[in-house]
Short mmCIF file of C-alpha atoms and ligand atoms in Angstrom, two decimals:
data_model
loop_
_atom_site.label_atom_id
_atom_site.label_comp_id
_atom_site.label_asym_id
_atom_site.label_seq_id
_atom_site.Cartn_x
_atom_site.Cartn_y
_atom_site.Cartn_z
CA MET R 6 -16.63 22.25 -5.02
CA LYS R 7 -15.90 19.23 -3.58
CA ASN R 8 -14.47 19.40 0.17
CA VAL R 9 -11.52 16.35 0.24
CA VAL R 10 -9.95 15.32 3.33
CA VAL R 11 -6.67 12.86 3.26
CA CYS R 12 -6.52 11.13 6.64
CA LEU R 13 -2.80 10.29 7.63
CA MET R 14 -2.08 7.47 9.55
CA PRO R 15 -0.13 7.45 13.12
CA GLY R 16 3.61 7.71 12.20
CA ALA R 17 3.07 8.54 8.89
CA LYS R 18 6.51 9.23 6.87
CA PHE R 19 6.25 11.56 3.45
CA ASP R 20 7.21 8.83 1.41
CA ARG R 21 6.66 8.46 -2.23
CA ALA R 22 3.56 6.80 -1.29
CA THR R 23 2.14 9.78 0.94
CA GLY R 24 3.67 12.20 -1.78
CA GLY R 25 1.58 10.05 -4.11
CA LEU R 26 -1.50 9.85 -2.10
CA PHE R 27 -1.69 13.97 -2.01
CA GLY R 28 -0.91 13.96 -5.66
CA ALA R 29 -4.38 12.37 -6.30
CA ALA R 30 -6.14 14.79 -3.53
CA ARG R 31 -4.71 17.83 -5.23
CA ARG R 32 -5.34 16.88 -8.87
CA LEU R 33 -9.08 16.87 -7.59
CA ASP R 34 -9.07 20.41 -7.71
CA ALA R 35 -10.55 21.51 -4.60
CA PRO R 36 -9.77 22.37 -1.34
CA LEU R 37 -7.68 20.11 0.84
CA THR R 38 -7.71 19.35 4.66
CA ALA R 39 -4.69 17.07 5.92
CA VAL R 40 -6.04 15.13 9.04
CA ILE R 41 -2.53 13.84 11.42
CA PRO R 42 -4.10 11.42 14.07
CA GLY R 43 -1.84 11.29 17.00
CA PRO R 44 1.47 13.40 17.92
CA ALA R 45 3.45 14.40 14.43
CA ASP R 46 6.69 15.94 14.53
CA ASP R 47 7.29 19.56 13.01
CA GLU R 48 8.98 18.69 10.27
CA LEU R 49 6.26 16.28 8.82
CA VAL R 50 3.99 19.04 9.65
CA ALA R 51 5.13 21.65 7.85
CA THR R 52 6.38 18.92 4.78
CA ILE R 53 2.30 18.42 4.63
CA ALA R 54 1.48 22.01 4.87
CA GLN R 55 3.09 22.12 1.88
CA GLN R 56 0.89 19.94 0.06
CA ALA R 57 -2.89 21.02 2.18
CA ASP R 58 -4.53 24.13 2.48
CA THR R 59 -5.44 23.02 5.93
CA VAL R 60 -3.20 20.50 8.07
CA ILE R 61 -5.72 18.95 11.33
CA CYS R 62 -3.45 17.53 13.63
CA ALA R 63 -5.55 15.52 15.67
CA ASP R 64 -4.63 15.04 19.57
CA ALA R 65 -6.40 12.64 21.52
CA SER R 66 -4.20 11.94 24.83
CA GLU R 67 -4.51 8.14 24.31
CA LEU R 68 -3.40 7.96 20.55
CA THR R 69 0.70 7.32 20.67
CA ALA R 70 0.36 4.95 18.17
CA TYR R 71 -1.49 3.04 15.90
CA GLN R 72 -4.44 1.49 17.05
CA PRO R 73 -7.52 0.94 15.02
CA GLU R 74 -10.38 1.79 16.93
CA LEU R 75 -9.02 4.66 18.58
CA THR R 76 -7.58 5.98 15.69
CA LEU R 77 -10.86 5.68 13.68
CA ALA R 78 -12.47 7.16 16.31
CA VAL R 79 -10.10 10.28 15.99
CA LEU R 80 -10.63 10.17 12.41
CA GLN R 81 -14.55 9.67 12.42
CA THR R 82 -14.46 12.68 14.89
CA VAL R 83 -12.51 15.07 13.33
CA CYS R 84 -14.49 14.06 9.69
CA GLU R 85 -17.96 14.62 11.37
CA GLN R 86 -16.54 18.20 12.06
CA LEU R 87 -15.08 18.72 8.67
CA GLN R 88 -18.37 17.39 6.56
CA PRO R 89 -16.07 16.25 3.78
CA ASP R 90 -17.33 14.71 0.54
CA ILE R 91 -13.91 12.89 -0.60
CA VAL R 92 -11.87 11.25 2.12
CA LEU R 93 -8.26 10.05 0.45
CA LEU R 94 -6.67 6.79 2.46
CA SER R 95 -3.26 5.68 1.75
CA GLY R 96 -2.84 1.75 0.89
CA ASP R 97 -0.38 0.47 3.55
CA THR R 98 -2.31 -2.10 5.81
CA TYR R 99 -3.82 0.10 8.70
CA SER R 100 -5.51 2.50 6.31
CA GLN R 101 -7.14 -0.54 3.98
CA GLU R 102 -8.04 -1.91 7.07
CA LEU R 103 -9.73 1.54 8.38
CA THR R 104 -11.26 2.73 5.36
CA PRO R 105 -14.37 0.70 4.88
CA ARG R 106 -15.16 1.43 8.97
CA LEU R 107 -15.04 5.09 8.57
CA ALA R 108 -17.41 5.06 5.43
CA GLY R 109 -19.94 3.30 7.45
CA ARG R 110 -19.35 5.46 10.41
CA LEU R 111 -19.95 8.53 8.37
CA GLY R 112 -22.78 6.73 6.57
CA GLY R 113 -20.85 7.49 3.41
CA SER R 114 -19.37 4.66 0.25
CA SER R 115 -16.01 2.95 -0.03
CA ILE R 116 -13.43 1.86 -2.26
CA GLY R 117 -9.66 0.69 -2.42
CA ASP R 118 -7.09 0.21 -4.69
CA ALA R 119 -7.49 3.31 -6.41
CA GLN R 120 -5.85 4.10 -9.49
CA GLY R 121 -7.60 7.05 -11.09
CA LEU R 122 -9.90 9.58 -9.76
CA ALA R 123 -12.57 12.17 -11.33
CA ILE R 124 -15.12 14.24 -10.39
CA GLU R 125 -18.11 13.72 -12.21
CA GLY R 126 -21.02 16.10 -11.34
CA ASP R 127 -21.62 15.86 -7.79
CA HIS R 128 -20.28 12.11 -7.51
CA LEU R 129 -16.50 10.85 -7.45
CA ARG R 130 -15.56 8.39 -10.01
CA VAL R 131 -12.95 5.74 -9.09
CA THR R 132 -11.24 3.64 -11.94
CA ARG R 133 -9.37 0.52 -10.52
CA SER R 134 -7.97 -2.94 -12.01
CA VAL R 135 -10.37 -6.16 -11.97
CA TYR R 136 -10.15 -9.59 -13.30
CA GLY R 137 -6.36 -9.50 -12.21
CA GLY R 138 -5.38 -6.64 -14.19
CA LYS R 139 -7.22 -7.95 -17.59
CA ALA R 140 -9.58 -5.24 -17.39
CA MET R 141 -10.05 -1.90 -15.91
CA ALA R 142 -13.56 -0.50 -14.05
CA VAL R 143 -15.21 2.51 -13.32
CA VAL R 144 -16.88 3.09 -9.95
CA GLU R 145 -19.27 6.04 -9.33
CA LEU R 146 -19.03 7.06 -4.93
CA ARG R 147 -23.08 8.18 -4.85
CA ARG R 148 -22.96 8.22 -1.09
CA SER R 149 -21.25 10.84 0.21
CA PRO R 150 -18.60 11.10 1.52
CA ALA R 151 -16.59 8.84 -0.92
CA VAL R 152 -13.98 7.04 1.46
CA VAL R 153 -11.14 5.78 -0.94
CA TRP R 154 -7.81 4.04 -0.21
CA VAL R 155 -5.58 4.63 -3.41
CA ARG R 156 -2.78 2.34 -4.39
CA ALA R 157 0.98 3.08 -3.92
CA ARG R 158 2.47 4.71 -6.81
CA SER R 159 -0.36 5.06 -8.64
CA PHE R 160 -0.35 8.73 -8.43
CA ASP R 161 2.83 11.05 -9.44
CA PRO R 162 3.85 13.64 -6.08
CA GLU R 163 3.16 17.59 -6.87
CA PRO R 164 5.49 19.77 -6.24
CA ALA R 165 5.46 22.06 -3.05
CA ARG R 166 3.14 24.67 -2.61
CA GLU R 167 4.35 28.18 -2.79
CA THR R 168 2.38 29.48 0.03
CA PRO R 169 1.81 26.64 3.27
CA GLY R 170 -1.17 25.73 4.34
CA THR R 171 -3.14 26.33 7.99
CA VAL R 172 -1.66 23.95 10.74
CA GLU R 173 -4.29 23.16 13.66
CA THR R 174 -3.76 21.56 16.25
CA ARG R 175 -7.08 19.97 17.12
CA ALA R 176 -7.90 18.64 21.24
CA VAL R 177 -10.32 15.16 20.00
CA GLU R 178 -13.04 15.07 22.10
CA LEU R 179 -14.89 11.70 21.69
CA SER R 180 -18.33 11.03 21.77
CA GLU R 181 -19.55 8.46 24.29
CA ALA R 182 -20.15 6.25 21.30
CA ALA R 183 -16.93 6.52 20.01
CA ARG R 184 -15.50 5.73 23.63
CA ARG R 185 -17.31 2.70 23.78
CA HIS R 186 -16.01 1.33 20.64
CA VAL R 187 -12.42 2.04 21.70
CA ASN R 188 -13.21 0.51 24.94
CA ALA R 189 -14.31 -2.40 23.80
CA THR R 190 -10.53 -2.83 22.76
CA GLU R 191 -7.36 -3.41 24.35
CA ILE R 192 -4.26 -4.16 22.69
CA ILE R 193 -2.22 -6.64 24.24
CA GLU R 194 1.00 -6.85 23.07
CA ARG R 195 2.96 -5.42 19.95
CA HIS R 196 4.81 -6.98 17.29
CA VAL R 197 7.08 -4.64 15.41
CA GLU R 198 8.21 -6.83 12.17
CA THR R 199 11.66 -5.97 11.08
CA THR R 200 11.24 -4.63 6.89
CA GLY R 201 14.09 -3.39 5.10
CA ASP R 202 15.13 0.05 4.41
CA VAL R 203 12.77 0.65 1.83
CA ARG R 204 8.81 -0.18 1.62
CA LEU R 205 8.23 -2.71 -1.19
CA GLU R 206 5.48 -0.73 -2.60
CA ASP R 207 8.60 1.73 -2.95
CA ALA R 208 11.46 -1.24 -4.22
CA THR R 209 12.65 -0.16 -7.71
CA VAL R 210 14.05 -3.83 -7.74
CA ILE R 211 12.24 -6.87 -6.14
CA VAL R 212 13.34 -10.49 -6.30
CA SER R 213 10.74 -12.82 -5.15
CA GLY R 214 10.39 -16.13 -4.98
CA GLY R 215 7.27 -19.32 -4.81
CA ARG R 216 6.42 -22.36 -3.72
CA GLY R 217 9.02 -24.14 -6.00
CA LEU R 218 11.55 -22.80 -4.00
CA GLY R 219 10.55 -26.07 -2.21
CA GLY R 220 11.10 -24.60 1.11
CA PRO R 221 12.64 -21.66 3.53
CA GLU R 222 16.22 -22.57 2.93
CA PRO R 223 16.10 -21.30 -1.21
CA PHE R 224 15.08 -17.85 0.12
CA GLU R 225 18.32 -17.58 1.76
CA GLU R 226 20.42 -18.10 -1.48
CA LEU R 227 17.43 -15.73 -3.42
CA LYS R 228 18.55 -13.08 -0.22
CA GLN R 229 22.20 -13.17 -1.13
CA LEU R 230 21.17 -12.48 -4.82
CA ALA R 231 18.78 -9.24 -3.94
CA SER R 232 21.61 -8.24 -1.71
CA THR R 233 23.99 -8.33 -4.82
CA MET R 234 21.43 -6.10 -7.23
CA GLY R 235 20.44 -3.79 -3.93
CA ALA R 236 16.90 -5.69 -4.55
CA GLN R 237 13.96 -6.20 -1.71
CA MET R 238 12.59 -9.56 -1.05
CA ALA R 239 9.02 -10.97 -2.03
CA ALA R 240 7.00 -13.63 -2.09
CA SER R 241 4.06 -15.56 -3.41
CA ARG R 242 0.68 -16.19 -0.88
CA ALA R 243 1.99 -19.59 -1.14
CA ALA R 244 5.43 -19.36 0.11
CA CYS R 245 4.14 -16.89 3.15
CA ASP R 246 1.15 -19.22 3.57
CA ALA R 247 3.62 -22.29 4.57
CA GLY R 248 5.92 -20.20 6.60
CA TRP R 249 8.75 -20.43 4.67
CA VAL R 250 8.82 -16.08 4.90
CA PRO R 251 7.11 -13.33 6.68
CA PRO R 252 3.48 -12.32 5.70
CA HIS R 253 4.33 -8.96 4.99
CA TRP R 254 6.25 -10.32 1.81
CA GLN R 255 3.13 -11.11 0.40
CA VAL R 256 2.61 -9.57 -3.58
CA GLY R 257 -0.73 -9.54 -4.81
CA GLN R 258 -4.27 -9.42 -4.68
CA THR R 259 -4.54 -9.77 -0.73
CA GLY R 260 -0.74 -8.66 -0.30
CA LYS R 261 1.32 -5.40 -1.29
CA LYS R 262 0.97 -3.79 -4.51
CA VAL R 263 4.67 -3.46 -6.43
CA ALA R 264 5.69 -1.21 -8.84
CA PRO R 265 9.44 -1.55 -9.34
CA GLU R 266 11.40 -1.16 -12.48
CA LEU R 267 12.51 -4.75 -12.19
CA TYR R 268 10.59 -7.60 -10.59
CA LEU R 269 12.47 -10.82 -10.73
CA ALA R 270 9.85 -13.82 -10.62
CA ILE R 271 11.52 -17.47 -9.14
CA ALA R 272 9.56 -20.65 -8.86
CA LEU R 273 6.11 -19.16 -8.82
CA SER R 274 3.96 -19.99 -11.43
CA GLY R 275 2.45 -16.21 -12.10
CA ALA R 276 -1.44 -17.10 -10.77
CA SER R 277 -3.88 -14.21 -11.26
CA GLN R 278 -4.35 -13.22 -7.86
CA HIS R 279 -0.23 -12.33 -7.71
CA LEU R 280 -0.49 -10.99 -10.62
CA MET R 281 -2.98 -8.32 -9.82
CA GLY R 282 0.05 -7.23 -7.64
CA ILE R 283 2.83 -6.61 -10.02
CA ALA R 284 0.48 -5.12 -12.85
CA ASP R 285 2.29 -1.85 -12.32
CA ALA R 286 6.12 -3.10 -12.86
CA LYS R 287 7.97 -1.95 -15.71
CA VAL R 288 9.98 -5.40 -15.95
CA ILE R 289 9.20 -8.54 -15.36
CA THR R 290 11.70 -11.54 -15.61
CA ALA R 291 10.69 -15.24 -14.74
CA ILE R 292 12.56 -18.49 -14.08
CA ASN R 293 10.51 -21.71 -14.01
CA THR R 294 11.00 -25.18 -15.14
CA ASP R 295 7.37 -25.10 -16.52
CA GLU R 296 7.16 -23.16 -19.72
CA ASP R 297 3.65 -23.34 -19.73
CA ALA R 298 3.44 -21.37 -16.50
CA PRO R 299 1.46 -18.53 -16.41
CA ILE R 300 4.25 -15.61 -15.61
CA PHE R 301 5.94 -16.69 -18.86
CA ARG R 302 2.75 -14.87 -20.43
CA HIS R 303 3.15 -11.77 -18.40
CA CYS R 304 7.30 -11.43 -18.57
CA GLN R 305 9.28 -9.40 -21.13
CA PHE R 306 12.19 -12.20 -20.23
CA GLY R 307 12.02 -15.63 -19.05
CA ILE R 308 14.12 -18.27 -18.64
CA VAL R 309 13.00 -22.31 -18.76
CA GLU R 310 15.13 -23.62 -16.35
CA ASP R 311 15.76 -25.24 -12.70
CA TYR R 312 16.29 -21.91 -10.40
CA ARG R 313 19.16 -24.08 -8.68
CA ASN R 314 21.34 -23.98 -12.22
CA ILE R 315 20.29 -20.22 -12.80
CA VAL R 316 20.40 -17.94 -8.77
CA GLY R 317 23.70 -18.74 -8.03
CA PRO R 318 25.74 -18.36 -11.15
CA LEU R 319 23.36 -14.99 -11.75
CA ARG R 320 24.42 -13.89 -8.18
CA GLU R 321 28.36 -14.34 -8.87
CA LYS R 322 28.01 -12.68 -12.27
CA LEU R 323 26.31 -9.62 -11.31
CA ALA R 324 28.99 -9.76 -7.81
CA SER R 325 32.04 -9.72 -10.55
CA LEU R 326 30.27 -7.11 -12.59
CA LEU R 327 29.58 -4.62 -9.82
CA SER R 328 32.74 -5.04 -7.96
C1 FAD L 418 -8.67 -15.13 -2.71
C2 FAD L 418 -7.13 -15.00 -2.99
C3 FAD L 418 -6.57 -14.29 -3.05
C4 FAD L 418 -5.37 -14.95 -3.25
N1 FAD L 418 -4.18 -13.81 -3.42
C5 FAD L 418 -2.91 -13.98 -3.76
C6 FAD L 418 -1.87 -13.23 -3.11
O1 FAD L 418 -2.24 -12.08 -2.52
N2 FAD L 418 -0.83 -13.61 -3.64
C7 FAD L 418 -0.27 -14.34 -4.10
O2 FAD L 418 0.84 -14.61 -4.25
N3 FAD L 418 -1.71 -15.71 -4.54
C8 FAD L 418 -2.50 -15.49 -3.89
N4 FAD L 418 -3.59 -15.82 -4.00
C9 FAD L 418 -3.09 -17.62 -4.33
C10 FAD L 418 -2.75 -17.84 -6.04
O3 FAD L 418 -4.31 -18.51 -6.60
C11 FAD L 418 -1.83 -19.00 -5.44
O4 FAD L 418 -2.42 -20.37 -5.24
C12 FAD L 418 -0.46 -18.58 -5.66
O5 FAD L 418 -0.10 -17.42 -6.01
C13 FAD L 418 0.36 -19.85 -5.82
O6 FAD L 418 1.79 -19.34 -5.34
P1 FAD L 418 3.05 -19.90 -6.25
O7 FAD L 418 2.94 -19.06 -7.61
O8 FAD L 418 4.48 -19.73 -5.62
O9 FAD L 418 3.15 -21.37 -6.10
P2 FAD L 418 2.97 -22.72 -7.39
O10 FAD L 418 1.45 -22.02 -8.30
O11 FAD L 418 2.56 -23.80 -6.81
O12 FAD L 418 3.92 -22.34 -8.57
C14 FAD L 418 5.11 -23.13 -8.53
C15 FAD L 418 5.69 -22.87 -9.43
O13 FAD L 418 7.66 -23.05 -8.96
C16 FAD L 418 7.46 -23.80 -10.45
N5 FAD L 418 8.86 -24.65 -10.17
C17 FAD L 418 8.60 -25.93 -9.58
N6 FAD L 418 10.20 -25.89 -9.24
C18 FAD L 418 10.85 -25.23 -10.00
C19 FAD L 418 12.56 -25.00 -9.84
N7 FAD L 418 13.47 -26.16 -8.93
N8 FAD L 418 12.83 -24.25 -10.22
C20 FAD L 418 12.34 -23.28 -11.32
N9 FAD L 418 10.49 -23.43 -10.99
C21 FAD L 418 10.32 -24.65 -10.11
C22 FAD L 418 6.38 -24.63 -10.96
O14 FAD L 418 6.39 -25.20 -12.47
C23 FAD L 418 5.47 -23.78 -10.61
O15 FAD L 418 5.23 -23.15 -11.40
C24 FAD L 418 -4.98 -16.03 -3.81
C25 FAD L 418 -6.01 -16.38 -3.73
C26 FAD L 418 -7.23 -16.54 -3.35
C27 FAD L 418 -8.10 -17.73 -4.13
#
């Protein structure tokens, strides 16, 4: 029987993505331990106890907020004690950063962006999309532990267990080697990016802009449209790299993977790397002047037109319908 550990990040919440992470872990049908590094509020611990057999609140005195080296050292220490076969993390930026490093420290194997998990014999098999979503690859992780981050919303949450798991607070003493890693890094400053109420990965409607908008100003008009629709804002990498919008708006291979009911793509071409981030969108709609833009081969509805002739009238029409 495989022993599965789910690692959360400091400050984690029990949102749709965390629910999906535990859904993925519980479907492996193996003893499940959740590790919460740093301080965790009682409500979160109680909710996690409804998902896992055991919850370990890993308490290292310095770990008050996410710090990569320290979080990694704490997770490594607890995993070395638990000796899991499988370690699962979420798809957030912190987890993506730590997954391969944790695998390296534990002497295991690692992969990211899992959309399916299955135990075959002694090994974990991970299904993930490749070639911009054109094909699915099944990868067997042969070196234990298999350390994997899962794509947000790819797995449905499971209902709360009838009997909550046990909760243990464990003081974590770092090894000399771990302490050296931690001391090698110092956080000088923290900048918290303001994000909307809803994480992009959890948004049900997204308005996304690309390089064709020509600068940061048109994004203000898109924001008004998004506000009318109750949508979150996103962008292509070209728009983010140009500094027109914040980097955390980026959707795609090297950005967020989103799964909204509606994705409205405005003046973005639909490069394969962008499409990788919207493969799970239910309905894609595009506005683009170029009828040959790749996005038109992937959308259910498209308008070949200058966005300036569409966005304003669309917002006014929606506002009048909703008022
Ligand atoms: C390793 C790697 C990883 C990458 N990861 C990502 C990623 O995560 N996300 C991502 O987005 N990209 C990523 N890219 C970049 C990707 O290849 C494209 O360069 C990028 O997505 C293009 O952005 P865009 O569609 O906004 O710009 P463009 O491709 O320049 O498209 C602009 C579009 O706007 C249209 N347009 C112009 N004017 C108007 C107008 N007035 N009205 C309506 N339409 C108009 C044009 O017809 C065109 O189709 C990655 C690339 C690499 C190599």
